[in-house]
PDB file of C-alpha atoms in Angstrom:
ATOM      1  CA  MET A   9       0.000   0.000   0.000  1.00  0.00           C
ATOM      2  CA  SER A  10       2.853   2.353   0.783  1.00  0.00           C
ATOM      3  CA  HIS A  11       4.277   1.726  -2.689  1.00  0.00           C
ATOM      4  CA  LEU A  12       0.932   2.116  -4.482  1.00  0.00           C
ATOM      5  CA  LEU A  13      -0.140   5.262  -2.620  1.00  0.00           C
ATOM      6  CA  GLY A  14       3.254   6.906  -2.325  1.00  0.00           C
ATOM      7  CA  VAL A  15       2.567   7.410   1.388  1.00  0.00           C
ATOM      8  CA  GLN A  16       4.144   5.480   4.236  1.00  0.00           C
ATOM      9  CA  VAL A  17       1.500   3.173   5.736  1.00  0.00           C
ATOM     10  CA  SER A  18       2.373   1.384   8.972  1.00  0.00           C
ATOM     11  CA  PRO A  19       0.888  -2.019   9.880  1.00  0.00           C
ATOM     12  CA  LEU A  20      -0.943  -0.331  12.777  1.00  0.00           C
ATOM     13  CA  GLN A  21      -2.958   1.714  10.281  1.00  0.00           C
ATOM     14  CA  VAL A  22      -4.329  -1.398   8.553  1.00  0.00           C
ATOM     15  CA  VAL A  23      -7.324  -2.902  10.344  1.00  0.00           C
ATOM     16  CA  GLN A  24      -8.782  -6.094   8.880  1.00  0.00           C
ATOM     17  CA  GLY A  25     -11.786  -8.178   9.811  1.00  0.00           C
ATOM     18  CA  HIS A  26      -9.678 -10.581  11.836  1.00  0.00           C
ATOM     19  CA  SER A  27      -7.636  -7.873  13.604  1.00  0.00           C
ATOM     20  CA  PRO A  28      -9.770  -8.095  16.807  1.00  0.00           C
ATOM     21  CA  PHE A  29      -8.621 -11.724  17.219  1.00  0.00           C
ATOM     22  CA  ARG A  30      -5.347 -10.263  18.505  1.00  0.00           C
ATOM     23  CA  LYS A  31      -7.154  -9.262  21.697  1.00  0.00           C
ATOM     24  CA  LEU A  32      -7.868 -12.930  22.480  1.00  0.00           C
ATOM     25  CA  VAL A  33      -4.200 -13.944  22.660  1.00  0.00           C
ATOM     26  CA  ASN A  34      -4.133 -13.651  26.454  1.00  0.00           C
ATOM     27  CA  ARG A  35      -7.010 -16.116  26.627  1.00  0.00           C
ATOM     28  CA  PHE A  36      -6.015 -18.678  23.987  1.00  0.00           C
ATOM     29  CA  GLY A  37      -2.365 -17.906  23.240  1.00  0.00           C
ATOM     30  CA  ASN A  38      -1.087 -21.278  24.446  1.00  0.00           C
ATOM     31  CA  GLU A  39      -4.210 -23.353  23.813  1.00  0.00           C
ATOM     32  CA  LEU A  40      -4.854 -25.521  20.753  1.00  0.00           C
ATOM     33  CA  VAL A  41      -6.994 -23.494  18.356  1.00  0.00           C
ATOM     34  CA  VAL A  42      -8.090 -24.182  14.780  1.00  0.00           C
ATOM     35  CA  ALA A  43      -7.997 -21.451  12.110  1.00  0.00           C
ATOM     36  CA  ALA A  44     -10.190 -21.799   9.010  1.00  0.00           C
ATOM     37  CA  GLY A  45     -10.402 -19.837   5.781  1.00  0.00           C
ATOM     38  CA  LYS A  46      -8.695 -19.197   2.473  1.00  0.00           C
ATOM     39  CA  GLY A  47      -5.062 -18.194   2.272  1.00  0.00           C
ATOM     40  CA  GLU A  48      -2.935 -18.878   5.340  1.00  0.00           C
ATOM     41  CA  PRO A  49      -5.245 -18.419   8.350  1.00  0.00           C
ATOM     42  CA  ALA A  50      -2.871 -20.177  10.773  1.00  0.00           C
ATOM     43  CA  ALA A  51      -0.023 -17.864   9.773  1.00  0.00           C
ATOM     44  CA  VAL A  52      -2.253 -14.844  10.456  1.00  0.00           C
ATOM     45  CA  MET A  53      -3.108 -16.146  13.919  1.00  0.00           C
ATOM     46  CA  SER A  54       0.517 -17.027  14.617  1.00  0.00           C
ATOM     47  CA  ASN A  55       1.533 -13.462  13.778  1.00  0.00           C
ATOM     48  CA  TYR A  56      -1.015 -12.271  16.340  1.00  0.00           C
ATOM     49  CA  GLY A  57       0.760 -14.319  19.002  1.00  0.00           C
ATOM     50  CA  PHE A  58      -1.137 -17.623  19.068  1.00  0.00           C
ATOM     51  CA  LYS A  59       1.491 -20.290  19.758  1.00  0.00           C
ATOM     52  CA  ASN A  60      -0.545 -23.479  19.268  1.00  0.00           C
ATOM     53  CA  VAL A  61      -2.674 -22.720  16.200  1.00  0.00           C
ATOM     54  CA  ILE A  62      -3.351 -25.210  13.413  1.00  0.00           C
ATOM     55  CA  SER A  63      -5.075 -24.636  10.077  1.00  0.00           C
ATOM     56  CA  MET A  64      -8.268 -26.488   9.210  1.00  0.00           C
ATOM     57  CA  ASP A  65      -6.441 -28.102   6.272  1.00  0.00           C
ATOM     58  CA  GLU A  66      -3.759 -29.557   8.529  1.00  0.00           C
ATOM     59  CA  TYR A  67      -6.113 -30.454  11.376  1.00  0.00           C
ATOM     60  CA  ALA A  68      -8.486 -32.422   9.144  1.00  0.00           C
ATOM     61  CA  SER A  69      -5.568 -34.292   7.574  1.00  0.00           C
ATOM     62  CA  TYR A  70      -4.812 -36.049  10.885  1.00  0.00           C
ATOM     63  CA  PHE A  71      -8.233 -37.741  11.039  1.00  0.00           C
ATOM     64  CA  ASP A  72      -8.852 -40.732   8.791  1.00  0.00           C
ATOM     65  CA  ASN A  73     -12.192 -40.528   6.937  1.00  0.00           C
ATOM     66  CA  ILE A  74     -13.313 -37.339   8.697  1.00  0.00           C
ATOM     67  CA  ASP A  75     -14.299 -35.927   5.295  1.00  0.00           C
ATOM     68  CA  PRO A  76     -16.304 -38.581   3.427  1.00  0.00           C
ATOM     69  CA  LEU A  77     -16.174 -36.558   0.205  1.00  0.00           C
ATOM     70  CA  ALA A  78     -12.399 -36.163   0.152  1.00  0.00           C
ATOM     71  CA  PRO A  79     -11.856 -38.880  -2.521  1.00  0.00           C
ATOM     72  CA  TYR A  80     -14.097 -36.944  -4.935  1.00  0.00           C
ATOM     73  CA  LYS A  81     -12.376 -33.595  -4.558  1.00  0.00           C
ATOM     74  CA  LYS A  82      -9.926 -32.835  -7.319  1.00  0.00           C
ATOM     75  CA  PHE A  83      -8.964 -29.330  -6.231  1.00  0.00           C
ATOM     76  CA  MET A  84      -6.003 -28.713  -3.947  1.00  0.00           C
ATOM     77  CA  ILE A  85      -6.866 -27.927  -0.338  1.00  0.00           C
ATOM     78  CA  GLY A  86      -3.551 -27.788   1.527  1.00  0.00           C
ATOM     79  CA  GLN A  87      -2.551 -24.256   0.619  1.00  0.00           C
ATOM     80  CA  ASP A  88      -1.656 -23.009   4.103  1.00  0.00           C
ATOM     81  CA  GLY A  89       2.129 -22.802   4.226  1.00  0.00           C
ATOM     82  CA  HIS A  90       2.121 -22.371   8.013  1.00  0.00           C
ATOM     83  CA  LYS A  91       2.751 -25.928   9.159  1.00  0.00           C
ATOM     84  CA  GLU A  92       4.641 -26.979  12.266  1.00  0.00           C
ATOM     85  CA  LEU A  93       6.110 -30.343  13.169  1.00  0.00           C
ATOM     86  CA  ARG A  94       3.373 -32.087  15.135  1.00  0.00           C
ATOM     87  CA  SER A  95       2.767 -35.678  16.049  1.00  0.00           C
ATOM     88  CA  ARG A  96      -0.553 -37.134  14.958  1.00  0.00           C
ATOM     89  CA  GLU A  97      -1.096 -38.533  18.448  1.00  0.00           C
ATOM     90  CA  ASN A  98      -0.711 -35.116  20.082  1.00  0.00           C
ATOM     91  CA  VAL A  99      -3.251 -33.525  17.755  1.00  0.00           C
ATOM     92  CA  LEU A 100      -5.780 -36.323  18.196  1.00  0.00           C
ATOM     93  CA  SER A 101      -5.487 -36.237  21.984  1.00  0.00           C
ATOM     94  CA  GLN A 102      -5.577 -32.471  22.503  1.00  0.00           C
ATOM     95  CA  ARG A 103      -8.886 -30.673  22.952  1.00  0.00           C
ATOM     96  CA  VAL A 104      -9.511 -27.789  20.579  1.00  0.00           C
ATOM     97  CA  GLN A 105     -10.346 -24.848  22.821  1.00  0.00           C
ATOM     98  CA  ALA A 106     -11.519 -22.466  20.098  1.00  0.00           C
ATOM     99  CA  ALA A 107     -12.140 -22.238  16.358  1.00  0.00           C
ATOM    100  CA  PHE A 108     -11.489 -19.029  14.438  1.00  0.00           C
ATOM    101  CA  ILE A 109     -12.999 -18.360  11.002  1.00  0.00           C
ATOM    102  CA  VAL A 110     -10.329 -15.979   9.744  1.00  0.00           C
ATOM    103  CA  SER A 111     -11.472 -15.630   6.119  1.00  0.00           C
ATOM    104  CA  ASP A 112     -13.998 -17.182   3.735  1.00  0.00           C
ATOM    105  CA  PRO A 113     -13.659 -20.992   3.863  1.00  0.00           C
ATOM    106  CA  VAL A 114     -12.887 -22.731   0.576  1.00  0.00           C
ATOM    107  CA  ASP A 115     -14.233 -26.218   1.261  1.00  0.00           C
ATOM    108  CA  TRP A 116     -17.598 -25.579   2.928  1.00  0.00           C
ATOM    109  CA  SER A 117     -18.671 -29.242   3.179  1.00  0.00           C
ATOM    110  CA  ARG A 118     -15.476 -30.363   4.904  1.00  0.00           C
ATOM    111  CA  ASP A 119     -15.200 -27.323   7.157  1.00  0.00           C
ATOM    112  CA  ILE A 120     -18.832 -27.551   8.315  1.00  0.00           C
ATOM    113  CA  GLN A 121     -18.397 -31.274   8.965  1.00  0.00           C
ATOM    114  CA  VAL A 122     -15.168 -30.873  10.954  1.00  0.00           C
ATOM    115  CA  LEU A 123     -16.399 -27.811  12.841  1.00  0.00           C
ATOM    116  CA  CYS A 124     -19.539 -29.716  13.866  1.00  0.00           C
ATOM    117  CA  ASP A 125     -17.278 -32.556  15.051  1.00  0.00           C
ATOM    118  CA  ILE A 126     -15.145 -30.145  17.080  1.00  0.00           C
ATOM    119  CA  LEU A 127     -18.042 -28.145  18.508  1.00  0.00           C
ATOM    120  CA  ARG A 128     -20.229 -31.125  19.476  1.00  0.00           C
ATOM    121  CA  THR A 129     -17.533 -33.132  21.251  1.00  0.00           C
ATOM    122  CA  GLY A 130     -15.826 -30.539  23.389  1.00  0.00           C
ATOM    123  CA  GLY A 131     -12.953 -30.292  20.931  1.00  0.00           C
ATOM    124  CA  LEU A 132     -12.241 -34.010  20.405  1.00  0.00           C
ATOM    125  CA  PRO A 133     -13.736 -35.146  17.059  1.00  0.00           C
ATOM    126  CA  GLY A 134     -15.005 -38.698  17.095  1.00  0.00           C
ATOM    127  CA  LYS A 135     -15.482 -38.746  20.876  1.00  0.00           C
ATOM    128  CA  GLU A 136     -18.558 -38.335  23.067  1.00  0.00           C
ATOM    129  CA  ILE A 137     -20.659 -35.164  23.225  1.00  0.00           C
ATOM    130  CA  GLY A 138     -19.044 -32.421  25.309  1.00  0.00           C
ATOM    131  CA  PRO A 139     -19.212 -28.675  26.083  1.00  0.00           C
ATOM    132  CA  GLN A 140     -18.941 -26.517  22.976  1.00  0.00           C
ATOM    133  CA  PRO A 141     -15.557 -24.845  22.424  1.00  0.00           C
ATOM    134  CA  HIS A 142     -15.543 -21.156  21.579  1.00  0.00           C
ATOM    135  CA  LEU A 143     -16.247 -20.080  18.002  1.00  0.00           C
ATOM    136  CA  TYR A 144     -15.279 -16.729  16.466  1.00  0.00           C
ATOM    137  CA  PHE A 145     -16.011 -15.208  13.046  1.00  0.00           C
ATOM    138  CA  ALA A 146     -13.977 -12.361  11.547  1.00  0.00           C
ATOM    139  CA  SER A 147     -16.990 -10.997   9.656  1.00  0.00           C
ATOM    140  CA  ASP A 148     -20.667 -11.618   9.080  1.00  0.00           C
ATOM    141  CA  ASP A 149     -21.195 -10.271   5.554  1.00  0.00           C
ATOM    142  CA  LEU A 150     -23.955 -12.276   3.888  1.00  0.00           C
ATOM    143  CA  ASP A 151     -22.696 -11.304   0.456  1.00  0.00           C
ATOM    144  CA  TYR A 152     -20.132  -9.108  -1.274  1.00  0.00           C
ATOM    145  CA  GLN A 153     -19.354  -7.811  -4.746  1.00  0.00           C
ATOM    146  CA  THR A 154     -16.736  -9.360  -7.024  1.00  0.00           C
ATOM    147  CA  ALA A 155     -16.113  -9.145 -10.773  1.00  0.00           C
ATOM    148  CA  PHE A 156     -19.195 -11.335 -11.251  1.00  0.00           C
ATOM    149  CA  PRO A 157     -22.342  -9.284 -12.085  1.00  0.00           C
ATOM    150  CA  THR A 158     -24.239 -10.281  -8.917  1.00  0.00           C
ATOM    151  CA  GLU A 159     -23.107 -10.579  -5.294  1.00  0.00           C
ATOM    152  CA  ARG A 160     -21.310 -13.693  -4.033  1.00  0.00           C
ATOM    153  CA  LEU A 161     -22.005 -15.438  -0.723  1.00  0.00           C
ATOM    154  CA  GLY A 162     -19.691 -14.396   2.093  1.00  0.00           C
ATOM    155  CA  MET A 163     -18.688 -15.503   5.569  1.00  0.00           C
ATOM    156  CA  GLY A 164     -22.121 -14.613   6.928  1.00  0.00           C
ATOM    157  CA  ALA A 165     -23.662 -17.194   4.595  1.00  0.00           C
ATOM    158  CA  PHE A 166     -21.158 -19.785   5.807  1.00  0.00           C
ATOM    159  CA  ARG A 167     -22.101 -18.951   9.399  1.00  0.00           C
ATOM    160  CA  ILE A 168     -25.810 -19.392   8.592  1.00  0.00           C
ATOM    161  CA  ALA A 169     -25.127 -22.783   6.975  1.00  0.00           C
ATOM    162  CA  LEU A 170     -23.000 -23.982   9.899  1.00  0.00           C
ATOM    163  CA  GLU A 171     -25.500 -22.726  12.470  1.00  0.00           C
ATOM    164  CA  SER A 172     -28.470 -24.299  10.687  1.00  0.00           C
ATOM    165  CA  ILE A 173     -26.813 -27.714  10.445  1.00  0.00           C
ATOM    166  CA  PHE A 174     -25.368 -27.646  13.968  1.00  0.00           C
ATOM    167  CA  ASN A 175     -28.742 -26.745  15.484  1.00  0.00           C
ATOM    168  CA  ARG A 176     -30.372 -29.683  13.681  1.00  0.00           C
ATOM    169  CA  ILE A 177     -27.896 -32.262  14.974  1.00  0.00           C
ATOM    170  CA  HIS A 178     -27.227 -30.900  18.468  1.00  0.00           C
ATOM    171  CA  ASP A 179     -29.529 -30.302  21.425  1.00  0.00           C
ATOM    172  CA  ASN A 180     -28.089 -26.895  22.294  1.00  0.00           C
ATOM    173  CA  PRO A 181     -28.000 -23.999  19.786  1.00  0.00           C
ATOM    174  CA  LEU A 182     -24.674 -22.891  18.359  1.00  0.00           C
ATOM    175  CA  GLU A 183     -22.874 -20.246  20.399  1.00  0.00           C
ATOM    176  CA  TYR A 184     -20.527 -17.890  18.555  1.00  0.00           C
ATOM    177  CA  THR A 185     -19.109 -14.384  18.447  1.00  0.00           C
ATOM    178  CA  SER A 186     -18.886 -12.384  15.230  1.00  0.00           C
ATOM    179  CA  PHE A 187     -16.409  -9.514  15.306  1.00  0.00           C
ATOM    180  CA  GLY A 188     -17.381  -8.246  11.871  1.00  0.00           C
ATOM    181  CA  LYS A 189     -19.425  -5.211  10.944  1.00  0.00           C
ATOM    182  CA  PRO A 190     -22.031  -4.110  11.913  1.00  0.00           C
ATOM    183  CA  ASN A 191     -20.889  -5.150  15.405  1.00  0.00           C
ATOM    184  CA  PRO A 192     -20.206  -1.888  17.333  1.00  0.00           C
ATOM    185  CA  PHE A 193     -17.014  -3.484  18.659  1.00  0.00           C
ATOM    186  CA  VAL A 194     -15.475  -3.132  15.196  1.00  0.00           C
ATOM    187  CA  PHE A 195     -16.035   0.623  15.165  1.00  0.00           C
ATOM    188  CA  LYS A 196     -14.815   1.027  18.748  1.00  0.00           C
ATOM    189  CA  ASN A 197     -11.691  -0.955  17.852  1.00  0.00           C
ATOM    190  CA  ALA A 198     -11.084   1.255  14.795  1.00  0.00           C
ATOM    191  CA  GLU A 199     -11.506   4.359  16.943  1.00  0.00           C
ATOM    192  CA  ASP A 200      -9.017   2.994  19.493  1.00  0.00           C
ATOM    193  CA  VAL A 201      -6.489   2.325  16.722  1.00  0.00           C
ATOM    194  CA  LEU A 202      -6.936   5.854  15.354  1.00  0.00           C
ATOM    195  CA  LYS A 203      -6.473   7.310  18.845  1.00  0.00           C
ATOM    196  CA  GLU A 204      -3.274   5.305  19.233  1.00  0.00           C
ATOM    197  CA  ILE A 205      -1.995   6.621  15.899  1.00  0.00           C
ATOM    198  CA  ALA A 206      -2.964  10.197  16.733  1.00  0.00           C
ATOM    199  CA  THR A 207      -1.338   9.951  20.162  1.00  0.00           C
ATOM    200  CA  SER A 208       1.909   8.655  18.663  1.00  0.00           C
ATOM    201  CA  HIS A 209       1.981  11.693  16.360  1.00  0.00           C
ATOM    202  CA  HIS A 210       1.079  14.193  19.089  1.00  0.00           C
ATOM    203  CA  SER A 211       2.741  13.025  22.289  1.00  0.00           C
ATOM    204  CA  SER A 212       1.577  16.138  24.169  1.00  0.00           C
ATOM    205  CA  ASN A 213      -2.040  14.934  23.880  1.00  0.00           C
ATOM    206  CA  GLN A 214      -1.250  11.531  25.371  1.00  0.00           C
ATOM    207  CA  GLY A 215      -4.499   9.694  26.151  1.00  0.00           C
ATOM    208  CA  SER A 216      -6.743  12.722  25.611  1.00  0.00           C
ATOM    209  CA  HIS A 217      -7.383  12.710  21.862  1.00  0.00           C
ATOM    210  CA  ASN A 218     -11.065  12.972  20.946  1.00  0.00           C
ATOM    211  CA  PHE A 219     -12.314  13.011  17.348  1.00  0.00           C
ATOM    212  CA  ARG A 220     -14.963  15.440  16.170  1.00  0.00           C
ATOM    213  CA  THR A 221     -15.774  13.215  13.191  1.00  0.00           C
ATOM    214  CA  LEU A 222     -14.839   9.749  12.027  1.00  0.00           C
ATOM    215  CA  TYR A 223     -15.782   8.772   8.475  1.00  0.00           C
ATOM    216  CA  MET A 224     -17.044   5.355   7.427  1.00  0.00           C
ATOM    217  CA  ILE A 225     -16.897   4.736   3.672  1.00  0.00           C
ATOM    218  CA  GLY A 226     -18.618   1.569   2.505  1.00  0.00           C
ATOM    219  CA  ASP A 227     -20.669  -0.024  -0.280  1.00  0.00           C
ATOM    220  CA  ASN A 228     -22.932  -2.255   1.827  1.00  0.00           C
ATOM    221  CA  PRO A 229     -25.854  -0.501   3.571  1.00  0.00           C
ATOM    222  CA  LYS A 230     -26.773  -3.497   5.764  1.00  0.00           C
ATOM    223  CA  ILE A 231     -23.219  -3.911   7.024  1.00  0.00           C
ATOM    224  CA  ASP A 232     -21.165  -0.713   6.628  1.00  0.00           C
ATOM    225  CA  ILE A 233     -23.804   1.985   6.993  1.00  0.00           C
ATOM    226  CA  ARG A 234     -25.848   0.105   9.569  1.00  0.00           C
ATOM    227  CA  GLY A 235     -22.718  -0.363  11.651  1.00  0.00           C
ATOM    228  CA  ALA A 236     -21.775   3.320  11.493  1.00  0.00           C
ATOM    229  CA  ARG A 237     -25.316   4.347  12.450  1.00  0.00           C
ATOM    230  CA  GLN A 238     -25.295   1.990  15.426  1.00  0.00           C
ATOM    231  CA  ALA A 239     -21.883   3.259  16.525  1.00  0.00           C
ATOM    232  CA  GLY A 240     -23.294   6.792  16.666  1.00  0.00           C
ATOM    233  CA  THR A 241     -21.222   9.885  17.386  1.00  0.00           C
ATOM    234  CA  PRO A 242     -18.681  10.762  16.030  1.00  0.00           C
ATOM    235  CA  TRP A 243     -19.245   8.465  13.005  1.00  0.00           C
ATOM    236  CA  PHE A 244     -20.321   9.953   9.655  1.00  0.00           C
ATOM    237  CA  SER A 245     -21.384   7.388   7.051  1.00  0.00           C
ATOM    238  CA  ILE A 246     -20.706   7.625   3.307  1.00  0.00           C
ATOM    239  CA  LEU A 247     -22.305   5.085   0.967  1.00  0.00           C
ATOM    240  CA  THR A 248     -20.632   4.432  -2.390  1.00  0.00           C
ATOM    241  CA  ARG A 249     -22.020   2.839  -5.543  1.00  0.00           C
ATOM    242  CA  THR A 250     -18.893   0.747  -6.021  1.00  0.00           C
ATOM    243  CA  GLY A 251     -20.092  -2.687  -4.898  1.00  0.00           C
ATOM    244  CA  VAL A 252     -23.191  -4.088  -3.231  1.00  0.00           C
ATOM    245  CA  PHE A 253     -25.149  -0.800  -3.354  1.00  0.00           C
ATOM    246  CA  LYS A 254     -26.107   0.444  -6.803  1.00  0.00           C
ATOM    247  CA  GLY A 255     -29.274   2.448  -6.068  1.00  0.00           C
ATOM    248  CA  LYS A 256     -30.009   5.912  -7.379  1.00  0.00           C
ATOM    249  CA  ASP A 257     -31.293   7.240  -4.067  1.00  0.00           C
ATOM    250  CA  ASN A 258     -30.194   6.618  -0.497  1.00  0.00           C
ATOM    251  CA  HIS A 259     -30.883   3.200   1.034  1.00  0.00           C
ATOM    252  CA  ALA A 260     -34.383   3.124   2.524  1.00  0.00           C
ATOM    253  CA  GLU A 261     -33.714   0.984   5.610  1.00  0.00           C
ATOM    254  CA  PHE A 262     -30.173   2.081   6.442  1.00  0.00           C
ATOM    255  CA  PRO A 263     -29.696   5.566   4.926  1.00  0.00           C
ATOM    256  CA  ALA A 264     -26.202   7.013   4.935  1.00  0.00           C
ATOM    257  CA  ASP A 265     -25.260  10.598   5.785  1.00  0.00           C
ATOM    258  CA  LEU A 266     -24.016  10.936   2.198  1.00  0.00           C
ATOM    259  CA  VAL A 267     -24.272   8.904  -1.028  1.00  0.00           C
ATOM    260  CA  VAL A 268     -21.622   9.198  -3.767  1.00  0.00           C
ATOM    261  CA  ASP A 269     -20.564   7.200  -6.804  1.00  0.00           C
ATOM    262  CA  THR A 270     -16.926   6.467  -5.937  1.00  0.00           C
ATOM    263  CA  VAL A 271     -14.477   6.313  -3.057  1.00  0.00           C
ATOM    264  CA  GLU A 272     -12.575   9.193  -4.650  1.00  0.00           C
ATOM    265  CA  GLU A 273     -15.698  11.371  -4.407  1.00  0.00           C
ATOM    266  CA  ALA A 274     -16.026  10.391  -0.751  1.00  0.00           C
ATOM    267  CA  VAL A 275     -12.420  11.385  -0.018  1.00  0.00           C
ATOM    268  CA  ASP A 276     -12.831  14.686  -1.912  1.00  0.00           C
ATOM    269  CA  PHE A 277     -15.925  15.455   0.168  1.00  0.00           C
ATOM    270  CA  ILE A 278     -14.074  14.724   3.414  1.00  0.00           C
ATOM    271  CA  LEU A 279     -11.084  16.892   2.482  1.00  0.00           C
ATOM    272  CA  THR A 280     -13.327  19.782   1.416  1.00  0.00           C
ATOM    273  CA  ARG A 281     -15.483  19.495   4.537  1.00  0.00           C
ATOM    274  CA  GLU A 282     -12.562  19.311   6.942  1.00  0.00           C
ATOM    275  CA  SER A 283     -10.700  22.150   5.187  1.00  0.00           C
ATOM    276  CA  ALA A 284     -13.789  24.354   5.558  1.00  0.00           C
ATOM    277  CA  LYS A 285     -13.922  23.607   9.305  1.00  0.00           C
ATOM    278  CA  GLN A 286     -10.328  24.725   9.759  1.00  0.00           C
ATOM    279  CA  SER A 287     -10.566  27.899   7.696  1.00  0.00           C
TER     280      SER A 287
END
């Protein structure tokens, strides 16, 4: 980003859906946890400080016949390069204390099957029913826009599928925490990060920085704009027609403070508005 924008961007300034997982290191840092999703979810969690994290790809590989459809799958699954030397016996005997859905899962059928195994048995697939381990989602977007003309199903859809199946096969309903928008925690976390950045730039205002306005730019009224509205002051919401939202007028159910066509228009508005305040 620094190279593309020509501006130095520090890692602290980049907040992703799974960034709040970092705050759970004190609780699960040394416990066995499973990370699911595309890319290298275990590497992400390891960078956050989790010392005993294993990817869903690797975890499932230790259990014979845990995925009955595996022989029919021609695509490659084991893409997570974060793999430690583990003994099969240690993995099979250790209870999974928590499962983290870091990004959109690739193999829904396998991941739902294995997650149900983990969550029903107290973290020991194939064993007797036990207390449900903790379950965390990085986001809860039902859909999102790609190059395809219509929206694609997101992590929220995966959560709905998992929850529906789990609740049909288990006596107790699925318990989970979603850190994604529109959860107010996401906006509070972003505000805390911005305060930390502002404080580091203005050491004289240590711990006392308050924002008059924070801008939320997003293309999904049900997620982005709804979240900003729920967060309240000092959030100002800007809805763009660059993805999920394509309407001519403002969204009826979750109207934004401003509607524009592009992100560039949103940034121009912010710069003009803030310059006027200072003049």
